[in-house]
PDB file of C-alpha atoms in Angstrom:
ATOM      1  CA  UNK A   1     -39.904  -7.427 -87.893  1.00 48.00           C
ATOM      2  CA  UNK A   2     -38.140  -8.934 -84.603  1.00 54.00           C
ATOM      3  CA  UNK A   3     -39.296 -12.188 -82.798  1.00 63.00           C
ATOM      4  CA  UNK A   4     -40.974 -10.788 -80.325  1.00 62.00           C
ATOM      5  CA  UNK A   5     -42.818  -8.542 -82.506  1.00 63.00           C
ATOM      6  CA  UNK A   6     -44.047 -12.049 -83.920  1.00 79.00           C
ATOM      7  CA  UNK A   7     -43.878 -14.768 -81.308  1.00 79.00           C
ATOM      8  CA  UNK A   8     -46.253 -12.574 -78.594  1.00 80.00           C
ATOM      9  CA  UNK A   9     -49.446 -11.656 -80.971  1.00 85.00           C
ATOM     10  CA  UNK A  10     -48.986 -15.627 -81.943  1.00 85.00           C
ATOM     11  CA  UNK A  11     -49.145 -16.572 -78.340  1.00 85.00           C
ATOM     12  CA  UNK A  12     -52.070 -14.353 -77.921  1.00 87.00           C
ATOM     13  CA  UNK A  13     -54.190 -14.992 -80.915  1.00 88.00           C
ATOM     14  CA  UNK A  14     -52.993 -19.127 -79.975  1.00 88.00           C
ATOM     15  CA  UNK A  15     -54.727 -17.894 -75.803  1.00 90.00           C
ATOM     16  CA  UNK A  16     -57.781 -16.839 -77.600  1.00 91.00           C
ATOM     17  CA  UNK A  17     -58.051 -20.060 -79.840  1.00 90.00           C
ATOM     18  CA  UNK A  18     -58.297 -22.248 -76.929  1.00 90.00           C
ATOM     19  CA  UNK A  19     -60.933 -19.793 -75.544  1.00 90.00           C
ATOM     20  CA  UNK A  20     -62.888 -19.577 -78.242  1.00 91.00           C
ATOM     21  CA  UNK A  21     -62.379 -23.955 -78.949  1.00 88.00           C
ATOM     22  CA  UNK A  22     -63.735 -24.410 -74.867  1.00 86.00           C
ATOM     23  CA  UNK A  23     -66.402 -21.731 -75.372  1.00 90.00           C
ATOM     24  CA  UNK A  24     -67.974 -23.545 -78.618  1.00 88.00           C
ATOM     25  CA  UNK A  25     -66.935 -26.899 -76.723  1.00 85.00           C
ATOM     26  CA  UNK A  26     -68.029 -26.746 -73.144  1.00 87.00           C
ATOM     27  CA  UNK A  27     -67.989 -31.064 -73.706  1.00 86.00           C
ATOM     28  CA  UNK A  28     -64.432 -30.913 -73.194  1.00 88.00           C
ATOM     29  CA  UNK A  29     -63.466 -28.408 -70.939  1.00 89.00           C
ATOM     30  CA  UNK A  30     -62.221 -31.243 -68.800  1.00 90.00           C
ATOM     31  CA  UNK A  31     -60.238 -32.551 -71.381  1.00 91.00           C
ATOM     32  CA  UNK A  32     -59.033 -29.314 -72.302  1.00 92.00           C
ATOM     33  CA  UNK A  33     -58.352 -28.828 -68.497  1.00 92.00           C
ATOM     34  CA  UNK A  34     -56.415 -32.159 -68.025  1.00 93.00           C
ATOM     35  CA  UNK A  35     -54.241 -31.623 -70.952  1.00 93.00           C
ATOM     36  CA  UNK A  36     -52.721 -28.026 -70.457  1.00 94.00           C
ATOM     37  CA  UNK A  37     -52.235 -29.004 -66.996  1.00 95.00           C
ATOM     38  CA  UNK A  38     -50.086 -31.866 -68.181  1.00 95.00           C
ATOM     39  CA  UNK A  39     -48.631 -29.142 -70.649  1.00 94.00           C
ATOM     40  CA  UNK A  40     -47.215 -27.089 -68.042  1.00 95.00           C
ATOM     41  CA  UNK A  41     -45.349 -29.959 -66.652  1.00 95.00           C
ATOM     42  CA  UNK A  42     -43.794 -31.124 -70.514  1.00 95.00           C
ATOM     43  CA  UNK A  43     -43.227 -27.194 -71.207  1.00 94.00           C
ATOM     44  CA  UNK A  44     -40.906 -27.095 -67.516  1.00 93.00           C
ATOM     45  CA  UNK A  45     -39.557 -31.116 -68.973  1.00 93.00           C
ATOM     46  CA  UNK A  46     -38.108 -30.043 -72.326  1.00 92.00           C
ATOM     47  CA  UNK A  47     -36.571 -26.940 -70.645  1.00 92.00           C
ATOM     48  CA  UNK A  48     -34.500 -29.636 -69.153  1.00 92.00           C
ATOM     49  CA  UNK A  49     -34.060 -31.563 -72.314  1.00 92.00           C
ATOM     50  CA  UNK A  50     -32.795 -28.746 -73.870  1.00 91.00           C
ATOM     51  CA  UNK A  51     -29.750 -28.865 -71.724  1.00 90.00           C
ATOM     52  CA  UNK A  52     -29.611 -33.202 -73.061  1.00 90.00           C
ATOM     53  CA  UNK A  53     -31.514 -34.136 -69.035  1.00 92.00           C
ATOM     54  CA  UNK A  54     -34.151 -36.065 -69.203  1.00 92.00           C
ATOM     55  CA  UNK A  55     -36.153 -35.617 -66.061  1.00 92.00           C
ATOM     56  CA  UNK A  56     -38.346 -38.845 -64.514  1.00 93.00           C
ATOM     57  CA  UNK A  57     -39.377 -36.991 -61.984  1.00 91.00           C
ATOM     58  CA  UNK A  58     -41.786 -34.215 -62.857  1.00 94.00           C
ATOM     59  CA  UNK A  59     -44.790 -35.978 -60.982  1.00 94.00           C
ATOM     60  CA  UNK A  60     -43.639 -35.021 -57.581  1.00 95.00           C
ATOM     61  CA  UNK A  61     -43.897 -31.679 -58.225  1.00 96.00           C
ATOM     62  CA  UNK A  62     -47.096 -31.977 -60.551  1.00 96.00           C
ATOM     63  CA  UNK A  63     -48.211 -34.050 -57.054  1.00 96.00           C
ATOM     64  CA  UNK A  64     -47.314 -31.289 -54.623  1.00 96.00           C
ATOM     65  CA  UNK A  65     -49.081 -28.668 -56.495  1.00 95.00           C
ATOM     66  CA  UNK A  66     -52.167 -30.588 -56.618  1.00 94.00           C
ATOM     67  CA  UNK A  67     -52.173 -31.704 -52.786  1.00 95.00           C
ATOM     68  CA  UNK A  68     -51.166 -27.898 -51.738  1.00 94.00           C
ATOM     69  CA  UNK A  69     -54.679 -26.968 -53.141  1.00 94.00           C
ATOM     70  CA  UNK A  70     -56.370 -30.542 -51.713  1.00 92.00           C
ATOM     71  CA  UNK A  71     -54.816 -29.428 -48.132  1.00 92.00           C
ATOM     72  CA  UNK A  72     -55.172 -25.853 -47.873  1.00 93.00           C
ATOM     73  CA  UNK A  73     -59.484 -26.580 -49.444  1.00 92.00           C
ATOM     74  CA  UNK A  74     -60.499 -29.123 -46.816  1.00 91.00           C
ATOM     75  CA  UNK A  75     -58.073 -28.822 -43.568  1.00 88.00           C
ATOM     76  CA  UNK A  76     -57.569 -24.442 -43.824  1.00 90.00           C
ATOM     77  CA  UNK A  77     -60.787 -23.668 -45.439  1.00 90.00           C
ATOM     78  CA  UNK A  78     -58.673 -21.665 -47.830  1.00 91.00           C
ATOM     79  CA  UNK A  79     -61.087 -21.180 -50.966  1.00 91.00           C
ATOM     80  CA  UNK A  80     -59.421 -18.459 -52.798  1.00 93.00           C
ATOM     81  CA  UNK A  81     -57.873 -18.825 -55.551  1.00 92.00           C
ATOM     82  CA  UNK A  82     -54.621 -16.828 -55.749  1.00 93.00           C
ATOM     83  CA  UNK A  83     -53.690 -18.820 -52.288  1.00 93.00           C
ATOM     84  CA  UNK A  84     -54.190 -21.400 -53.638  1.00 93.00           C
ATOM     85  CA  UNK A  85     -51.417 -21.186 -56.610  1.00 94.00           C
ATOM     86  CA  UNK A  86     -48.954 -18.897 -55.087  1.00 95.00           C
ATOM     87  CA  UNK A  87     -48.390 -21.765 -52.066  1.00 94.00           C
ATOM     88  CA  UNK A  88     -47.403 -24.404 -53.867  1.00 94.00           C
ATOM     89  CA  UNK A  89     -45.411 -22.170 -56.212  1.00 95.00           C
ATOM     90  CA  UNK A  90     -43.403 -21.599 -52.779  1.00 96.00           C
ATOM     91  CA  UNK A  91     -42.805 -25.213 -51.543  1.00 96.00           C
ATOM     92  CA  UNK A  92     -42.747 -26.547 -55.086  1.00 96.00           C
ATOM     93  CA  UNK A  93     -39.406 -23.257 -55.389  1.00 96.00           C
ATOM     94  CA  UNK A  94     -38.259 -24.454 -52.238  1.00 96.00           C
ATOM     95  CA  UNK A  95     -37.925 -28.170 -52.301  1.00 95.00           C
ATOM     96  CA  UNK A  96     -36.318 -28.003 -55.859  1.00 96.00           C
ATOM     97  CA  UNK A  97     -34.112 -25.635 -54.786  1.00 96.00           C
ATOM     98  CA  UNK A  98     -32.892 -28.222 -52.141  1.00 96.00           C
ATOM     99  CA  UNK A  99     -33.422 -31.034 -54.359  1.00 94.00           C
ATOM    100  CA  UNK A 100     -31.273 -29.189 -57.242  1.00 93.00           C
ATOM    101  CA  UNK A 101     -28.590 -28.882 -54.824  1.00 93.00           C
ATOM    102  CA  UNK A 102     -27.100 -32.885 -55.716  1.00 92.00           C
ATOM    103  CA  UNK A 103     -29.413 -33.627 -58.611  1.00 92.00           C
ATOM    104  CA  UNK A 104     -27.228 -30.987 -60.648  1.00 89.00           C
ATOM    105  CA  UNK A 105     -23.846 -32.190 -60.169  1.00 89.00           C
ATOM    106  CA  UNK A 106     -25.139 -35.375 -61.826  1.00 90.00           C
ATOM    107  CA  UNK A 107     -25.907 -36.289 -65.748  1.00 87.00           C
ATOM    108  CA  UNK A 108     -27.905 -39.178 -67.814  1.00 86.00           C
ATOM    109  CA  UNK A 109     -29.070 -42.184 -66.444  1.00 91.00           C
ATOM    110  CA  UNK A 110     -27.530 -41.011 -62.870  1.00 92.00           C
ATOM    111  CA  UNK A 111     -29.870 -37.382 -63.081  1.00 93.00           C
ATOM    112  CA  UNK A 112     -33.133 -39.368 -64.503  1.00 92.00           C
ATOM    113  CA  UNK A 113     -32.886 -41.975 -61.848  1.00 94.00           C
ATOM    114  CA  UNK A 114     -32.335 -39.652 -59.021  1.00 94.00           C
ATOM    115  CA  UNK A 115     -35.311 -37.795 -59.903  1.00 94.00           C
ATOM    116  CA  UNK A 116     -37.541 -40.630 -60.307  1.00 94.00           C
ATOM    117  CA  UNK A 117     -36.115 -41.826 -56.257  1.00 94.00           C
ATOM    118  CA  UNK A 118     -37.838 -38.783 -55.137  1.00 94.00           C
ATOM    119  CA  UNK A 119     -41.055 -38.415 -56.987  1.00 94.00           C
ATOM    120  CA  UNK A 120     -41.154 -42.089 -55.397  1.00 94.00           C
ATOM    121  CA  UNK A 121     -40.809 -41.197 -52.219  1.00 93.00           C
ATOM    122  CA  UNK A 122     -43.651 -38.574 -51.632  1.00 94.00           C
ATOM    123  CA  UNK A 123     -45.575 -41.055 -53.611  1.00 94.00           C
ATOM    124  CA  UNK A 124     -44.947 -43.743 -51.371  1.00 93.00           C
ATOM    125  CA  UNK A 125     -45.648 -41.274 -48.342  1.00 93.00           C
ATOM    126  CA  UNK A 126     -48.859 -40.350 -50.092  1.00 93.00           C
ATOM    127  CA  UNK A 127     -49.949 -44.324 -50.119  1.00 93.00           C
ATOM    128  CA  UNK A 128     -49.318 -44.652 -45.983  1.00 90.00           C
ATOM    129  CA  UNK A 129     -50.165 -41.298 -45.358  1.00 88.00           C
ATOM    130  CA  UNK A 130     -53.905 -41.994 -43.735  1.00 86.00           C
ATOM    131  CA  UNK A 131     -53.462 -37.529 -42.536  1.00 85.00           C
ATOM    132  CA  UNK A 132     -53.336 -37.322 -46.711  1.00 87.00           C
ATOM    133  CA  UNK A 133     -56.534 -39.031 -47.858  1.00 85.00           C
ATOM    134  CA  UNK A 134     -54.570 -42.421 -48.027  1.00 88.00           C
ATOM    135  CA  UNK A 135     -54.536 -44.496 -52.007  1.00 88.00           C
ATOM    136  CA  UNK A 136     -58.084 -41.900 -51.331  1.00 88.00           C
ATOM    137  CA  UNK A 137     -56.677 -39.027 -52.499  1.00 89.00           C
ATOM    138  CA  UNK A 138     -58.554 -35.296 -51.998  1.00 89.00           C
ATOM    139  CA  UNK A 139     -61.942 -34.016 -53.493  1.00 91.00           C
ATOM    140  CA  UNK A 140     -60.972 -29.679 -54.034  1.00 91.00           C
ATOM    141  CA  UNK A 141     -64.840 -28.419 -54.031  1.00 89.00           C
ATOM    142  CA  UNK A 142     -65.668 -24.528 -53.238  1.00 87.00           C
ATOM    143  CA  UNK A 143     -62.396 -23.161 -55.240  1.00 91.00           C
ATOM    144  CA  UNK A 144     -63.022 -19.418 -56.213  1.00 90.00           C
ATOM    145  CA  UNK A 145     -61.503 -16.250 -57.960  1.00 91.00           C
ATOM    146  CA  UNK A 146     -62.384 -13.109 -55.895  1.00 88.00           C
ATOM    147  CA  UNK A 147     -65.801 -15.041 -55.391  1.00 85.00           C
ATOM    148  CA  UNK A 148     -66.039 -16.743 -58.660  1.00 88.00           C
ATOM    149  CA  UNK A 149     -65.657 -19.572 -58.764  1.00 88.00           C
ATOM    150  CA  UNK A 150     -63.785 -22.171 -60.920  1.00 87.00           C
ATOM    151  CA  UNK A 151     -64.695 -25.798 -61.057  1.00 80.00           C
ATOM    152  CA  UNK A 152     -67.967 -27.834 -61.535  1.00 77.00           C
ATOM    153  CA  UNK A 153     -70.282 -25.916 -63.998  1.00 78.00           C
ATOM    154  CA  UNK A 154     -67.743 -23.003 -63.703  1.00 82.00           C
ATOM    155  CA  UNK A 155     -65.282 -24.710 -64.541  1.00 86.00           C
ATOM    156  CA  UNK A 156     -65.089 -22.284 -68.215  1.00 91.00           C
ATOM    157  CA  UNK A 157     -63.959 -19.706 -65.256  1.00 90.00           C
ATOM    158  CA  UNK A 158     -61.156 -21.892 -64.776  1.00 90.00           C
ATOM    159  CA  UNK A 159     -59.921 -22.969 -68.277  1.00 92.00           C
ATOM    160  CA  UNK A 160     -59.727 -19.226 -68.745  1.00 92.00           C
ATOM    161  CA  UNK A 161     -57.714 -18.856 -65.581  1.00 94.00           C
ATOM    162  CA  UNK A 162     -55.615 -21.575 -67.199  1.00 94.00           C
ATOM    163  CA  UNK A 163     -55.277 -20.513 -70.569  1.00 94.00           C
ATOM    164  CA  UNK A 164     -53.853 -17.322 -69.054  1.00 94.00           C
ATOM    165  CA  UNK A 165     -51.436 -19.043 -67.050  1.00 95.00           C
ATOM    166  CA  UNK A 166     -50.399 -21.312 -70.151  1.00 94.00           C
ATOM    167  CA  UNK A 167     -49.677 -18.149 -71.711  1.00 94.00           C
ATOM    168  CA  UNK A 168     -47.666 -16.389 -69.092  1.00 93.00           C
ATOM    169  CA  UNK A 169     -45.209 -19.888 -68.598  1.00 94.00           C
ATOM    170  CA  UNK A 170     -45.030 -19.434 -72.484  1.00 93.00           C
ATOM    171  CA  UNK A 171     -44.141 -15.700 -72.390  1.00 93.00           C
ATOM    172  CA  UNK A 172     -41.798 -16.398 -68.960  1.00 93.00           C
ATOM    173  CA  UNK A 173     -40.207 -19.679 -71.296  1.00 92.00           C
ATOM    174  CA  UNK A 174     -39.826 -17.263 -74.227  1.00 91.00           C
ATOM    175  CA  UNK A 175     -37.855 -14.998 -72.577  1.00 90.00           C
ATOM    176  CA  UNK A 176     -35.602 -17.001 -70.423  1.00 91.00           C
ATOM    177  CA  UNK A 177     -34.354 -18.643 -73.124  1.00 88.00           C
ATOM    178  CA  UNK A 178     -33.815 -15.171 -74.530  1.00 88.00           C
ATOM    179  CA  UNK A 179     -31.229 -14.172 -71.284  1.00 88.00           C
ATOM    180  CA  UNK A 180     -27.254 -15.793 -71.503  1.00 87.00           C
ATOM    181  CA  UNK A 181     -28.701 -18.944 -68.782  1.00 86.00           C
ATOM    182  CA  UNK A 182     -30.785 -20.310 -70.594  1.00 87.00           C
ATOM    183  CA  UNK A 183     -29.090 -19.997 -74.219  1.00 89.00           C
ATOM    184  CA  UNK A 184     -26.544 -21.699 -72.376  1.00 90.00           C
ATOM    185  CA  UNK A 185     -28.459 -24.978 -72.059  1.00 90.00           C
ATOM    186  CA  UNK A 186     -28.538 -26.126 -76.179  1.00 89.00           C
ATOM    187  CA  UNK A 187     -24.656 -25.786 -74.856  1.00 90.00           C
ATOM    188  CA  UNK A 188     -24.606 -27.769 -72.384  1.00 90.00           C
ATOM    189  CA  UNK A 189     -25.759 -30.483 -73.943  1.00 89.00           C
ATOM    190  CA  UNK A 190     -23.039 -30.435 -77.061  1.00 88.00           C
ATOM    191  CA  UNK A 191     -20.071 -30.035 -74.763  1.00 86.00           C
ATOM    192  CA  UNK A 192     -20.708 -29.244 -71.271  1.00 87.00           C
ATOM    193  CA  UNK A 193     -17.071 -28.412 -70.589  1.00 87.00           C
ATOM    194  CA  UNK A 194     -16.545 -25.943 -73.487  1.00 87.00           C
ATOM    195  CA  UNK A 195     -18.773 -24.287 -71.757  1.00 86.00           C
ATOM    196  CA  UNK A 196     -17.219 -24.344 -68.784  1.00 86.00           C
ATOM    197  CA  UNK A 197     -13.832 -23.614 -70.269  1.00 86.00           C
ATOM    198  CA  UNK A 198     -15.892 -20.522 -70.805  1.00 82.00           C
ATOM    199  CA  UNK A 199     -16.155 -19.404 -67.913  1.00 83.00           C
ATOM    200  CA  UNK A 200     -20.117 -20.298 -67.423  1.00 86.00           C
ATOM    201  CA  UNK A 201     -21.500 -22.397 -64.859  1.00 87.00           C
ATOM    202  CA  UNK A 202     -22.927 -25.839 -66.730  1.00 89.00           C
ATOM    203  CA  UNK A 203     -24.005 -26.978 -62.868  1.00 90.00           C
ATOM    204  CA  UNK A 204     -26.212 -23.145 -62.014  1.00 91.00           C
ATOM    205  CA  UNK A 205     -27.434 -23.261 -65.618  1.00 91.00           C
ATOM    206  CA  UNK A 206     -29.479 -26.531 -64.698  1.00 93.00           C
ATOM    207  CA  UNK A 207     -29.822 -25.874 -60.988  1.00 94.00           C
ATOM    208  CA  UNK A 208     -32.455 -22.668 -62.209  1.00 94.00           C
ATOM    209  CA  UNK A 209     -33.268 -24.029 -65.517  1.00 94.00           C
ATOM    210  CA  UNK A 210     -34.716 -27.643 -62.553  1.00 95.00           C
ATOM    211  CA  UNK A 211     -37.033 -25.211 -59.622  1.00 96.00           C
ATOM    212  CA  UNK A 212     -38.432 -22.753 -62.878  1.00 95.00           C
ATOM    213  CA  UNK A 213     -39.161 -26.801 -64.490  1.00 95.00           C
ATOM    214  CA  UNK A 214     -40.863 -27.273 -61.232  1.00 96.00           C
ATOM    215  CA  UNK A 215     -42.347 -24.617 -60.588  1.00 96.00           C
ATOM    216  CA  UNK A 216     -44.768 -25.267 -63.980  1.00 96.00           C
ATOM    217  CA  UNK A 217     -45.469 -28.949 -62.825  1.00 96.00           C
ATOM    218  CA  UNK A 218     -46.416 -27.274 -59.447  1.00 96.00           C
ATOM    219  CA  UNK A 219     -48.857 -24.958 -61.575  1.00 96.00           C
ATOM    220  CA  UNK A 220     -49.982 -27.759 -63.578  1.00 95.00           C
ATOM    221  CA  UNK A 221     -51.015 -29.868 -60.665  1.00 95.00           C
ATOM    222  CA  UNK A 222     -52.369 -27.324 -59.276  1.00 95.00           C
ATOM    223  CA  UNK A 223     -54.310 -26.175 -61.540  1.00 94.00           C
ATOM    224  CA  UNK A 224     -55.532 -30.011 -62.412  1.00 93.00           C
ATOM    225  CA  UNK A 225     -56.503 -30.587 -59.067  1.00 93.00           C
ATOM    226  CA  UNK A 226     -59.043 -27.216 -58.796  1.00 93.00           C
ATOM    227  CA  UNK A 227     -60.726 -28.373 -62.416  1.00 92.00           C
ATOM    228  CA  UNK A 228     -60.793 -31.997 -61.717  1.00 91.00           C
ATOM    229  CA  UNK A 229     -61.986 -31.425 -58.226  1.00 90.00           C
ATOM    230  CA  UNK A 230     -59.582 -34.063 -56.813  1.00 92.00           C
ATOM    231  CA  UNK A 231     -55.976 -34.927 -56.209  1.00 94.00           C
ATOM    232  CA  UNK A 232     -54.344 -38.988 -55.953  1.00 93.00           C
ATOM    233  CA  UNK A 233     -51.112 -40.794 -55.490  1.00 94.00           C
ATOM    234  CA  UNK A 234     -51.142 -41.121 -58.851  1.00 93.00           C
ATOM    235  CA  UNK A 235     -49.816 -37.812 -59.734  1.00 94.00           C
ATOM    236  CA  UNK A 236     -46.510 -38.979 -58.107  1.00 94.00           C
ATOM    237  CA  UNK A 237     -46.535 -41.997 -59.737  1.00 93.00           C
ATOM    238  CA  UNK A 238     -43.806 -43.111 -61.735  1.00 91.00           C
ATOM    239  CA  UNK A 239     -46.340 -43.637 -64.271  1.00 90.00           C
ATOM    240  CA  UNK A 240     -47.511 -40.196 -64.849  1.00 92.00           C
ATOM    241  CA  UNK A 241     -43.971 -38.988 -64.568  1.00 92.00           C
ATOM    242  CA  UNK A 242     -42.786 -41.988 -68.078  1.00 90.00           C
ATOM    243  CA  UNK A 243     -46.415 -39.784 -69.368  1.00 91.00           C
ATOM    244  CA  UNK A 244     -44.446 -36.325 -69.567  1.00 94.00           C
ATOM    245  CA  UNK A 245     -41.399 -37.936 -71.004  1.00 92.00           C
ATOM    246  CA  UNK A 246     -44.104 -38.904 -73.596  1.00 89.00           C
ATOM    247  CA  UNK A 247     -44.980 -36.212 -74.627  1.00 91.00           C
ATOM    248  CA  UNK A 248     -42.051 -34.006 -74.474  1.00 91.00           C
ATOM    249  CA  UNK A 249     -41.020 -36.526 -76.830  1.00 88.00           C
ATOM    250  CA  UNK A 250     -43.675 -35.936 -79.574  1.00 87.00           C
ATOM    251  CA  UNK A 251     -43.310 -31.933 -78.151  1.00 87.00           C
ATOM    252  CA  UNK A 252     -39.789 -31.930 -79.147  1.00 84.00           C
ATOM    253  CA  UNK A 253     -37.665 -28.863 -78.086  1.00 82.00           C
ATOM    254  CA  UNK A 254     -37.673 -27.020 -80.994  1.00 79.00           C
ATOM    255  CA  UNK A 255     -40.492 -25.198 -80.145  1.00 85.00           C
ATOM    256  CA  UNK A 256     -42.237 -24.031 -76.350  1.00 88.00           C
ATOM    257  CA  UNK A 257     -45.523 -24.246 -77.486  1.00 90.00           C
ATOM    258  CA  UNK A 258     -45.445 -27.754 -79.105  1.00 89.00           C
ATOM    259  CA  UNK A 259     -45.723 -29.278 -75.423  1.00 91.00           C
ATOM    260  CA  UNK A 260     -49.199 -28.192 -75.303  1.00 93.00           C
ATOM    261  CA  UNK A 261     -50.807 -29.264 -78.684  1.00 91.00           C
ATOM    262  CA  UNK A 262     -49.148 -32.347 -78.015  1.00 90.00           C
ATOM    263  CA  UNK A 263     -50.095 -32.877 -74.625  1.00 92.00           C
ATOM    264  CA  UNK A 264     -53.973 -32.252 -75.867  1.00 92.00           C
ATOM    265  CA  UNK A 265     -53.421 -34.691 -78.731  1.00 88.00           C
ATOM    266  CA  UNK A 266     -52.587 -37.448 -76.795  1.00 89.00           C
ATOM    267  CA  UNK A 267     -55.834 -36.679 -74.289  1.00 89.00           C
ATOM    268  CA  UNK A 268     -57.868 -35.995 -77.139  1.00 89.00           C
ATOM    269  CA  UNK A 269     -57.223 -38.930 -78.964  1.00 86.00           C
ATOM    270  CA  UNK A 270     -56.856 -41.050 -76.269  1.00 86.00           C
ATOM    271  CA  UNK A 271     -60.514 -40.305 -74.689  1.00 86.00           C
ATOM    272  CA  UNK A 272     -61.649 -41.310 -78.726  1.00 84.00           C
ATOM    273  CA  UNK A 273     -59.519 -44.380 -78.362  1.00 82.00           C
ATOM    274  CA  UNK A 274     -61.086 -45.494 -74.542  1.00 82.00           C
ATOM    275  CA  UNK A 275     -64.512 -44.397 -76.641  1.00 82.00           C
ATOM    276  CA  UNK A 276     -64.080 -46.264 -79.680  1.00 79.00           C
ATOM    277  CA  UNK A 277     -62.542 -48.796 -78.538  1.00 78.00           C
ATOM    278  CA  UNK A 278     -62.788 -49.451 -74.716  1.00 77.00           C
ATOM    279  CA  UNK A 279     -61.338 -53.068 -74.588  1.00 78.00           C
ATOM    280  CA  UNK A 280     -58.337 -52.239 -76.796  1.00 78.00           C
ATOM    281  CA  UNK A 281     -57.977 -48.063 -76.156  1.00 75.00           C
ATOM    282  CA  UNK A 282     -54.207 -48.887 -75.369  1.00 78.00           C
ATOM    283  CA  UNK A 283     -52.878 -50.608 -78.038  1.00 83.00           C
ATOM    284  CA  UNK A 284     -54.366 -47.664 -80.323  1.00 79.00           C
ATOM    285  CA  UNK A 285     -53.027 -44.994 -78.798  1.00 77.00           C
ATOM    286  CA  UNK A 286     -49.550 -46.631 -78.617  1.00 80.00           C
ATOM    287  CA  UNK A 287     -49.331 -47.244 -82.390  1.00 84.00           C
ATOM    288  CA  UNK A 288     -50.528 -43.921 -82.845  1.00 79.00           C
ATOM    289  CA  UNK A 289     -47.830 -42.663 -80.700  1.00 78.00           C
ATOM    290  CA  UNK A 290     -44.403 -44.735 -82.415  1.00 82.00           C
ATOM    291  CA  UNK A 291     -46.239 -43.869 -84.986  1.00 82.00           C
ATOM    292  CA  UNK A 292     -45.608 -40.250 -84.292  1.00 77.00           C
ATOM    293  CA  UNK A 293     -41.908 -41.052 -83.270  1.00 75.00           C
ATOM    294  CA  UNK A 294     -41.399 -43.344 -85.875  1.00 80.00           C
ATOM    295  CA  UNK A 295     -42.059 -40.080 -88.721  1.00 79.00           C
ATOM    296  CA  UNK A 296     -41.391 -37.143 -87.067  1.00 75.00           C
ATOM    297  CA  UNK A 297     -38.079 -37.891 -84.637  1.00 72.00           C
ATOM    298  CA  UNK A 298     -37.329 -34.692 -83.363  1.00 73.00           C
ATOM    299  CA  UNK A 299     -40.831 -34.209 -82.398  1.00 74.00           C
ATOM    300  CA  UNK A 300     -44.067 -31.919 -83.154  1.00 77.00           C
ATOM    301  CA  UNK A 301     -40.729 -28.919 -82.138  1.00 68.00           C
ATOM    302  CA  UNK A 302     -39.159 -30.263 -85.264  1.00 65.00           C
ATOM    303  CA  UNK A 303     -41.798 -29.663 -87.960  1.00 65.00           C
ATOM    304  CA  UNK A 304     -41.555 -26.193 -88.260  1.00 53.00           C
ATOM    305  CA  UNK A 305     -38.013 -26.366 -88.443  1.00 42.00           C
ATOM    306  CA  UNK A 306     -37.451 -29.020 -91.171  1.00 42.00           C
ATOM    307  CA  UNK A 307     -39.883 -26.630 -93.478  1.00 44.00           C
ATOM    308  CA  UNK A 308     -37.143 -23.375 -92.080  1.00 45.00           C
ATOM    309  CA  UNK A 309     -33.841 -25.712 -93.258  1.00 44.00           C
ATOM    310  CA  UNK A 310     -35.258 -26.260 -96.665  1.00 44.00           C
ATOM    311  CA  UNK A 311     -35.881 -22.818 -97.179  1.00 39.00           C
ATOM    312  CA  UNK A 312     -32.625 -21.753 -96.198  1.00 36.00           C
ATOM    313  CA  UNK A 313     -31.278 -24.615 -98.275  1.00 41.00           C
ATOM    314  CA  UNK A 314     -33.639 -22.848-100.973  1.00 40.00           C
ATOM    315  CA  UNK A 315     -32.271 -19.619-100.956  1.00 40.00           C
ATOM    316  CA  UNK A 316     -27.921 -20.568-100.493  1.00 38.00           C
ATOM    317  CA  UNK A 317     -28.556 -22.382-103.468  1.00 44.00           C
ATOM    318  CA  UNK A 318     -30.404 -19.582-105.421  1.00 39.00           C
TER     319      UNK A 318
END
């Protein structure tokens, strides 16, 4: 049985489990929505990390997605979800295509700091501009999909759409990883010069990966705006991008399901910690994150790899 015959059923099963969980636990739909929306942004970040690059500016595209929805709903009175999702994808892809021309030439800390600078530029613009909502941002109401409401009391409908989007994103990234460009990402991380000597373009691979990561973050921001019914400049702030990096570290790069698992786990832990320890919830959250980094240095994606490696070694000894 090839990997496609096992991967797709697992992805379908995971999507069904999320939908059933959201239906059975309606009070947790808000938390699940935030976790999955952030998971989309982290999925793109993990893709970049496979090439050895860490972006501290994914909040830029997360905010682009959210603010596109906010502006279209409040200024242009567009409430159709299809249009609200297509526009951010186009704008984020165009922005990443321009920014990527510069960023694809840099590596290591220079890449990280440049992405952070771009995100903070947008944050400053959003905070200072009254036309863009200022520090208050926008409330988003009345979004529908062909007449079906997606937010408020009908958040479950929007959550089902988000799960389907996450499923599509996972399949897309998995297929990208099977292409020639996708297979080059680990090679770029290990030895970029050798990749260039083989005749492949590391800059082109990073450029296309950056655009894909931007699109995923924009879709996540769009769905966050629709389901949370609010967007504000904090979406582009460095703390948001830093949170994406923390989730990516917890997820690891070995599995494309783990960004969503790590994002959901972090949101649930944050919620429980705030509920039961409102004065020290940051401390509780920090201890849990440090413990995971200490005992799972390769992230959640390395758990299965470790078992597989042990199995292989046992088979070789036999």
